[in-house]
PDB file of C-alpha atoms in Angstrom:
ATOM      1  CA  MET A  55      83.729 107.326 100.183  1.00 90.00           C
ATOM      2  CA  ILE A  56      85.935 106.149  97.333  1.00 96.00           C
ATOM      3  CA  ILE A  57      89.632 105.418  97.831  1.00 98.00           C
ATOM      4  CA  ILE A  58      92.352 104.267  95.460  1.00 98.00           C
ATOM      5  CA  PHE A  59      95.028 101.926  96.801  1.00 98.00           C
ATOM      6  CA  ASP A  60      98.424 101.936  95.111  1.00 98.00           C
ATOM      7  CA  TYR A  61     100.680  98.948  95.750  1.00 98.00           C
ATOM      8  CA  GLY A  62     104.253 100.071  95.118  1.00 98.00           C
ATOM      9  CA  HIS A  63     106.560  98.464  92.581  1.00 98.00           C
ATOM     10  CA  GLY A  64     105.622  95.220  90.776  1.00 98.00           C
ATOM     11  CA  GLY A  65     106.607  93.247  87.688  1.00 97.00           C
ATOM     12  CA  LYS A  66     110.236  93.861  86.734  1.00 96.00           C
ATOM     13  CA  ASP A  67     110.564  96.172  89.745  1.00 97.00           C
ATOM     14  CA  PRO A  68     110.388  94.087  92.945  1.00 98.00           C
ATOM     15  CA  GLY A  69     111.116  97.145  95.100  1.00 98.00           C
ATOM     16  CA  ALA A  70     113.304  96.583  98.124  1.00 98.00           C
ATOM     17  CA  THR A  71     114.389  92.966  98.574  1.00 98.00           C
ATOM     18  CA  TYR A  72     115.918  91.032 101.439  1.00 98.00           C
ATOM     19  CA  LYS A  73     116.620  87.311 101.777  1.00 97.00           C
ATOM     20  CA  GLY A  74     114.255  86.426  98.935  1.00 97.00           C
ATOM     21  CA  ARG A  75     111.492  88.707 100.175  1.00 98.00           C
ATOM     22  CA  HIS A  76     110.133  91.380  97.794  1.00 98.00           C
ATOM     23  CA  GLU A  77     108.469  94.644  98.721  1.00 98.00           C
ATOM     24  CA  ALA A  78     106.124  94.416  95.710  1.00 98.00           C
ATOM     25  CA  ASP A  79     104.725  91.100  97.016  1.00 98.00           C
ATOM     26  CA  ASP A  80     104.340  92.230 100.637  1.00 98.00           C
ATOM     27  CA  VAL A  81     102.497  95.448  99.784  1.00 98.00           C
ATOM     28  CA  LEU A  82     100.171  93.721  97.324  1.00 98.00           C
ATOM     29  CA  ARG A  83      99.319  91.105  99.945  1.00 98.00           C
ATOM     30  CA  ILE A  84      98.614  93.519 102.795  1.00 98.00           C
ATOM     31  CA  GLY A  85      96.945  96.154 100.635  1.00 98.00           C
ATOM     32  CA  GLN A  86      94.531  93.671  99.116  1.00 98.00           C
ATOM     33  CA  ALA A  87      93.688  92.280 102.570  1.00 98.00           C
ATOM     34  CA  ILE A  88      92.862  95.805 103.779  1.00 98.00           C
ATOM     35  CA  ALA A  89      90.905  96.503 100.571  1.00 98.00           C
ATOM     36  CA  LYS A  90      88.796  93.382 101.169  1.00 98.00           C
ATOM     37  CA  ARG A  91      88.104  94.398 104.754  1.00 97.00           C
ATOM     38  CA  LEU A  92      87.050  97.899 103.674  1.00 97.00           C
ATOM     39  CA  ARG A  93      84.864  96.624 100.832  1.00 97.00           C
ATOM     40  CA  ASP A  94      83.130  94.326 103.322  1.00 96.00           C
ATOM     41  CA  ALA A  95      82.396  97.487 105.340  1.00 95.00           C
ATOM     42  CA  GLY A  96      80.907  99.241 102.315  1.00 95.00           C
ATOM     43  CA  VAL A  97      83.829 101.428 101.217  1.00 96.00           C
ATOM     44  CA  GLN A  98      84.612 101.538  97.494  1.00 97.00           C
ATOM     45  CA  ILE A  99      88.268 100.674  96.884  1.00 98.00           C
ATOM     46  CA  ASP A 100      89.962 100.877  93.489  1.00 98.00           C
ATOM     47  CA  GLU A 101      93.494  99.543  92.967  1.00 98.00           C
ATOM     48  CA  THR A 102      96.315 100.600  90.677  1.00 98.00           C
ATOM     49  CA  ARG A 103      97.345  96.961  90.280  1.00 98.00           C
ATOM     50  CA  THR A 104      95.897  93.619  91.318  1.00 97.00           C
ATOM     51  CA  SER A 105      98.780  91.360  90.317  1.00 97.00           C
ATOM     52  CA  ASN A 106     102.557  91.429  89.985  1.00 96.00           C
ATOM     53  CA  GLN A 107     102.655  93.951  87.152  1.00 96.00           C
ATOM     54  CA  ALA A 108     104.885  96.944  86.535  1.00 96.00           C
ATOM     55  CA  LEU A 109     103.399 100.436  86.453  1.00 97.00           C
ATOM     56  CA  SER A 110     105.285 103.699  86.161  1.00 97.00           C
ATOM     57  CA  LEU A 111     104.683 106.448  88.676  1.00 97.00           C
ATOM     58  CA  GLU A 112     103.002 108.447  85.915  1.00 98.00           C
ATOM     59  CA  GLN A 113     100.643 105.542  85.124  1.00 98.00           C
ATOM     60  CA  ARG A 114      99.684 105.284  88.804  1.00 98.00           C
ATOM     61  CA  VAL A 115      98.915 109.002  89.003  1.00 98.00           C
ATOM     62  CA  LYS A 116      96.945 108.959  85.734  1.00 98.00           C
ATOM     63  CA  MET A 117      94.779 106.155  87.136  1.00 98.00           C
ATOM     64  CA  GLU A 118      93.980 108.402  90.106  1.00 98.00           C
ATOM     65  CA  TRP A 119      93.028 111.252  87.755  1.00 97.00           C
ATOM     66  CA  LYS A 120      90.220 109.153  86.190  1.00 97.00           C
ATOM     67  CA  LYS A 121      87.859 109.619  89.150  1.00 97.00           C
ATOM     68  CA  THR A 122      87.353 111.915  92.085  1.00 97.00           C
ATOM     69  CA  TYR A 123      88.812 109.999  95.018  1.00 97.00           C
ATOM     70  CA  ASP A 124      88.577 110.872  98.678  1.00 95.00           C
ATOM     71  CA  PHE A 125      92.086 109.443  99.279  1.00 96.00           C
ATOM     72  CA  PHE A 126      95.064 107.973  97.435  1.00 97.00           C
ATOM     73  CA  ILE A 127      97.036 105.546  99.628  1.00 98.00           C
ATOM     74  CA  SER A 128     100.342 104.113  98.395  1.00 98.00           C
ATOM     75  CA  PHE A 129     101.677 101.025 100.213  1.00 98.00           C
ATOM     76  CA  HIS A 130     105.432 100.407 100.606  1.00 98.00           C
ATOM     77  CA  ARG A 131     108.031  98.702 102.790  1.00 98.00           C
ATOM     78  CA  ASN A 132     111.184 100.602 103.671  1.00 98.00           C
ATOM     79  CA  ALA A 133     114.859  99.603 103.318  1.00 98.00           C
ATOM     80  CA  PHE A 134     118.181 101.022 104.472  1.00 98.00           C
ATOM     81  CA  LYS A 135     121.091  98.797 105.494  1.00 97.00           C
ATOM     82  CA  PRO A 136     120.382  95.194 106.496  1.00 98.00           C
ATOM     83  CA  GLU A 137     119.347  94.884 110.139  1.00 98.00           C
ATOM     84  CA  VAL A 138     120.013  98.561 110.952  1.00 98.00           C
ATOM     85  CA  ALA A 139     116.814 100.627 110.666  1.00 98.00           C
ATOM     86  CA  THR A 140     113.388  99.710 112.030  1.00 98.00           C
ATOM     87  CA  GLY A 141     109.918 101.141 112.241  1.00 98.00           C
ATOM     88  CA  ALA A 142     106.973 102.464 110.307  1.00 98.00           C
ATOM     89  CA  GLU A 143     106.255 105.911 108.944  1.00 98.00           C
ATOM     90  CA  VAL A 144     103.587 107.651 106.899  1.00 98.00           C
ATOM     91  CA  PHE A 145     104.323 110.425 104.407  1.00 97.00           C
ATOM     92  CA  VAL A 146     102.058 113.241 103.251  1.00 96.00           C
ATOM     93  CA  TYR A 147     102.762 115.961 100.699  1.00 94.00           C
ATOM     94  CA  LYS A 148     104.782 118.916 102.002  1.00 86.00           C
ATOM     95  CA  SER A 149     101.812 121.273 101.824  1.00 77.00           C
ATOM     96  CA  ILE A 150      99.769 119.126 104.178  1.00 65.00           C
ATOM     97  CA  ASN A 151      96.181 118.646 103.147  1.00 72.00           C
ATOM     98  CA  ALA A 152      93.664 119.044 105.953  1.00 80.00           C
ATOM     99  CA  LYS A 153      92.303 115.560 105.171  1.00 87.00           C
ATOM    100  CA  SER A 154      95.557 113.645 104.670  1.00 94.00           C
ATOM    101  CA  LYS A 155      97.236 114.508 107.986  1.00 93.00           C
ATOM    102  CA  PRO A 156      94.467 113.189 110.292  1.00 94.00           C
ATOM    103  CA  LEU A 157      94.309 109.915 108.350  1.00 96.00           C
ATOM    104  CA  ALA A 158      98.111 109.678 108.345  1.00 97.00           C
ATOM    105  CA  ASP A 159      98.108 110.102 112.137  1.00 96.00           C
ATOM    106  CA  LYS A 160      95.476 107.359 112.569  1.00 97.00           C
ATOM    107  CA  ILE A 161      97.313 104.898 110.309  1.00 98.00           C
ATOM    108  CA  GLN A 162     100.648 105.662 111.996  1.00 98.00           C
ATOM    109  CA  SER A 163      99.058 104.981 115.389  1.00 98.00           C
ATOM    110  CA  ALA A 164      97.694 101.662 114.113  1.00 98.00           C
ATOM    111  CA  LEU A 165     101.172 100.645 112.900  1.00 98.00           C
ATOM    112  CA  VAL A 166     102.782 101.618 116.199  1.00 98.00           C
ATOM    113  CA  ASN A 167     100.077  99.893 118.242  1.00 98.00           C
ATOM    114  CA  VAL A 168     100.985  96.507 116.728  1.00 97.00           C
ATOM    115  CA  GLY A 169     104.644  97.015 117.635  1.00 98.00           C
ATOM    116  CA  PHE A 170     106.452  98.969 114.913  1.00 98.00           C
ATOM    117  CA  ARG A 171     108.860 101.632 116.150  1.00 98.00           C
ATOM    118  CA  ASN A 172     107.306 105.059 115.608  1.00 98.00           C
ATOM    119  CA  ARG A 173     109.181 106.920 112.868  1.00 98.00           C
ATOM    120  CA  GLY A 174     106.343 109.457 112.680  1.00 98.00           C
ATOM    121  CA  VAL A 175     104.241 111.192 110.084  1.00 97.00           C
ATOM    122  CA  LYS A 176     106.478 113.150 107.738  1.00 96.00           C
ATOM    123  CA  GLU A 177     106.234 115.495 104.797  1.00 94.00           C
ATOM    124  CA  ALA A 178     107.715 114.552 101.429  1.00 95.00           C
ATOM    125  CA  GLU A 179     107.570 115.479  97.775  1.00 94.00           C
ATOM    126  CA  PHE A 180     107.261 111.929  96.423  1.00 97.00           C
ATOM    127  CA  TYR A 181     105.846 111.876  92.896  1.00 97.00           C
ATOM    128  CA  VAL A 182     102.613 110.106  93.846  1.00 97.00           C
ATOM    129  CA  LEU A 183     102.009 112.542  96.708  1.00 96.00           C
ATOM    130  CA  LYS A 184     102.743 115.629  94.638  1.00 95.00           C
ATOM    131  CA  HIS A 185     100.865 114.766  91.437  1.00 96.00           C
ATOM    132  CA  THR A 186      97.646 113.156  92.669  1.00 96.00           C
ATOM    133  CA  ARG A 187      94.554 115.313  93.135  1.00 95.00           C
ATOM    134  CA  ALA A 188      93.141 113.456  96.146  1.00 95.00           C
ATOM    135  CA  PRO A 189      94.623 113.786  99.620  1.00 95.00           C
ATOM    136  CA  ALA A 190      97.521 111.325  99.406  1.00 96.00           C
ATOM    137  CA  LEU A 191      99.491 109.187 101.835  1.00 97.00           C
ATOM    138  CA  LEU A 192     102.510 106.951 101.332  1.00 98.00           C
ATOM    139  CA  LEU A 193     102.890 104.215 103.951  1.00 98.00           C
ATOM    140  CA  GLU A 194     106.208 102.568 104.842  1.00 98.00           C
ATOM    141  CA  ILE A 195     105.139  99.444 106.745  1.00 98.00           C
ATOM    142  CA  GLY A 196     108.388  98.514 108.455  1.00 98.00           C
ATOM    143  CA  PHE A 197     111.806  97.788 106.975  1.00 98.00           C
ATOM    144  CA  ILE A 198     111.961  94.787 104.679  1.00 98.00           C
ATOM    145  CA  ASP A 199     115.713  94.503 105.379  1.00 98.00           C
ATOM    146  CA  ASN A 200     115.140  94.098 109.111  1.00 98.00           C
ATOM    147  CA  SER A 201     114.307  90.627 110.444  1.00 98.00           C
ATOM    148  CA  ALA A 202     112.431  91.987 113.480  1.00 98.00           C
ATOM    149  CA  ASP A 203     110.199  94.169 111.284  1.00 98.00           C
ATOM    150  CA  ASN A 204     109.540  91.225 108.962  1.00 98.00           C
ATOM    151  CA  GLN A 205     108.677  89.046 111.959  1.00 98.00           C
ATOM    152  CA  LEU A 206     106.244  91.708 113.119  1.00 98.00           C
ATOM    153  CA  PHE A 207     104.768  92.101 109.614  1.00 98.00           C
ATOM    154  CA  ASP A 208     104.169  88.335 109.412  1.00 98.00           C
ATOM    155  CA  SER A 209     103.149  87.490 112.982  1.00 98.00           C
ATOM    156  CA  LYS A 210     100.874  90.521 113.400  1.00 98.00           C
ATOM    157  CA  PHE A 211      99.549  90.538 109.823  1.00 98.00           C
ATOM    158  CA  GLU A 212      95.863  90.281 110.778  1.00 98.00           C
ATOM    159  CA  GLU A 213      96.259  92.942 113.465  1.00 98.00           C
ATOM    160  CA  LEU A 214      97.965  95.215 110.919  1.00 98.00           C
ATOM    161  CA  VAL A 215      95.110  94.699 108.462  1.00 98.00           C
ATOM    162  CA  GLU A 216      92.477  95.354 111.131  1.00 98.00           C
ATOM    163  CA  GLY A 217      94.307  98.346 112.596  1.00 98.00           C
ATOM    164  CA  MET A 218      94.841 100.074 109.247  1.00 98.00           C
ATOM    165  CA  ALA A 219      91.299  99.234 108.080  1.00 98.00           C
ATOM    166  CA  HIS A 220      89.892 100.696 111.299  1.00 97.00           C
ATOM    167  CA  ALA A 221      92.022 103.831 110.889  1.00 97.00           C
ATOM    168  CA  ILE A 222      90.606 104.343 107.400  1.00 97.00           C
ATOM    169  CA  LEU A 223      87.067 103.544 108.549  1.00 97.00           C
ATOM    170  CA  ALA A 224      87.366 106.131 111.302  1.00 94.00           C
ATOM    171  CA  VAL A 225      87.541 108.672 108.467  1.00 88.00           C
ATOM    172  CA  ALA A 226      85.456 106.870 105.817  1.00 78.00           C
ATOM    173  CA  GLY A 227      82.637 105.573 107.994  1.00 74.00           C
ATOM    174  CA  GLY A 228      81.098 102.144 107.615  1.00 63.00           C
ATOM    175  CA  LYS A 229      78.238  99.791 108.371  1.00 55.00           C
ATOM    176  CA  LYS A 230      78.293  99.282 112.162  1.00 43.00           C
ATOM    177  CA  VAL A 231      80.337 100.183 115.227  1.00 37.00           C
ATOM    178  CA  ASP A 232      82.911  97.817 116.675  1.00 51.00           C
ATOM    179  CA  THR A 233      86.221  98.066 118.511  1.00 49.00           C
ATOM    180  CA  CYS A 234      89.513  97.546 116.738  1.00 49.00           C
ATOM    181  CA  PRO A 235      91.676  94.936 118.502  1.00 47.00           C
ATOM    182  CA  ALA A 236      94.881  96.600 117.291  1.00 47.00           C
ATOM    183  CA  CYS A 237      94.013 100.196 118.103  1.00 46.00           C
ATOM    184  CA  GLY A 238      91.304  99.916 120.775  1.00 49.00           C
ATOM    185  CA  GLN A 239      89.138 102.506 119.005  1.00 49.00           C
ATOM    186  CA  GLY A 240      85.432 102.149 118.325  1.00 48.00           C
ATOM    187  CA  VAL A 241      84.789 102.917 114.663  1.00 44.00           C
ATOM    188  CA  GLY A 242      82.438 102.101 111.824  1.00 44.00           C
ATOM    189  CA  LEU A 243      82.830  98.592 110.454  1.00 41.00           C
TER     190      LEU A 243
END
């Protein structure tokens, strides 16, 4: 199993911001924590960026084209109006791939199980979903402009990492079986 992680925004593009908090920083932090957990379990993870650098959507997609990946997962935090919207959601391309939807459902469940409001798995035509060859998902891990979602992101960070890693491992496989504290599922670790 080989997966490419895409951490949204970066460099001159901080993504959504709220009270000094930047989406680009949050998604890099959580994505790299999940990548480490998956690598420890024997899954190969490539990354579109490993620092606070800017990449265009086209550059991100072209990186995915260089290899045959089992999944492309793009990490984001949502924004709307300060303190109005809450919750997590996962997007897949409008013509749902048979592999992307089951993984999207597992990741969405992991996000909800740690306390995010369930905004569901949805279809979208986002550039990185439409133009990648691998089954692709775009994660919105809570609203960065909502204090409750940020509190959840920070206070349940390790549970989020474990829950999302376990969701991916349920599809990717791994080294041994264990039970995820966030999702209660037994999966490869």
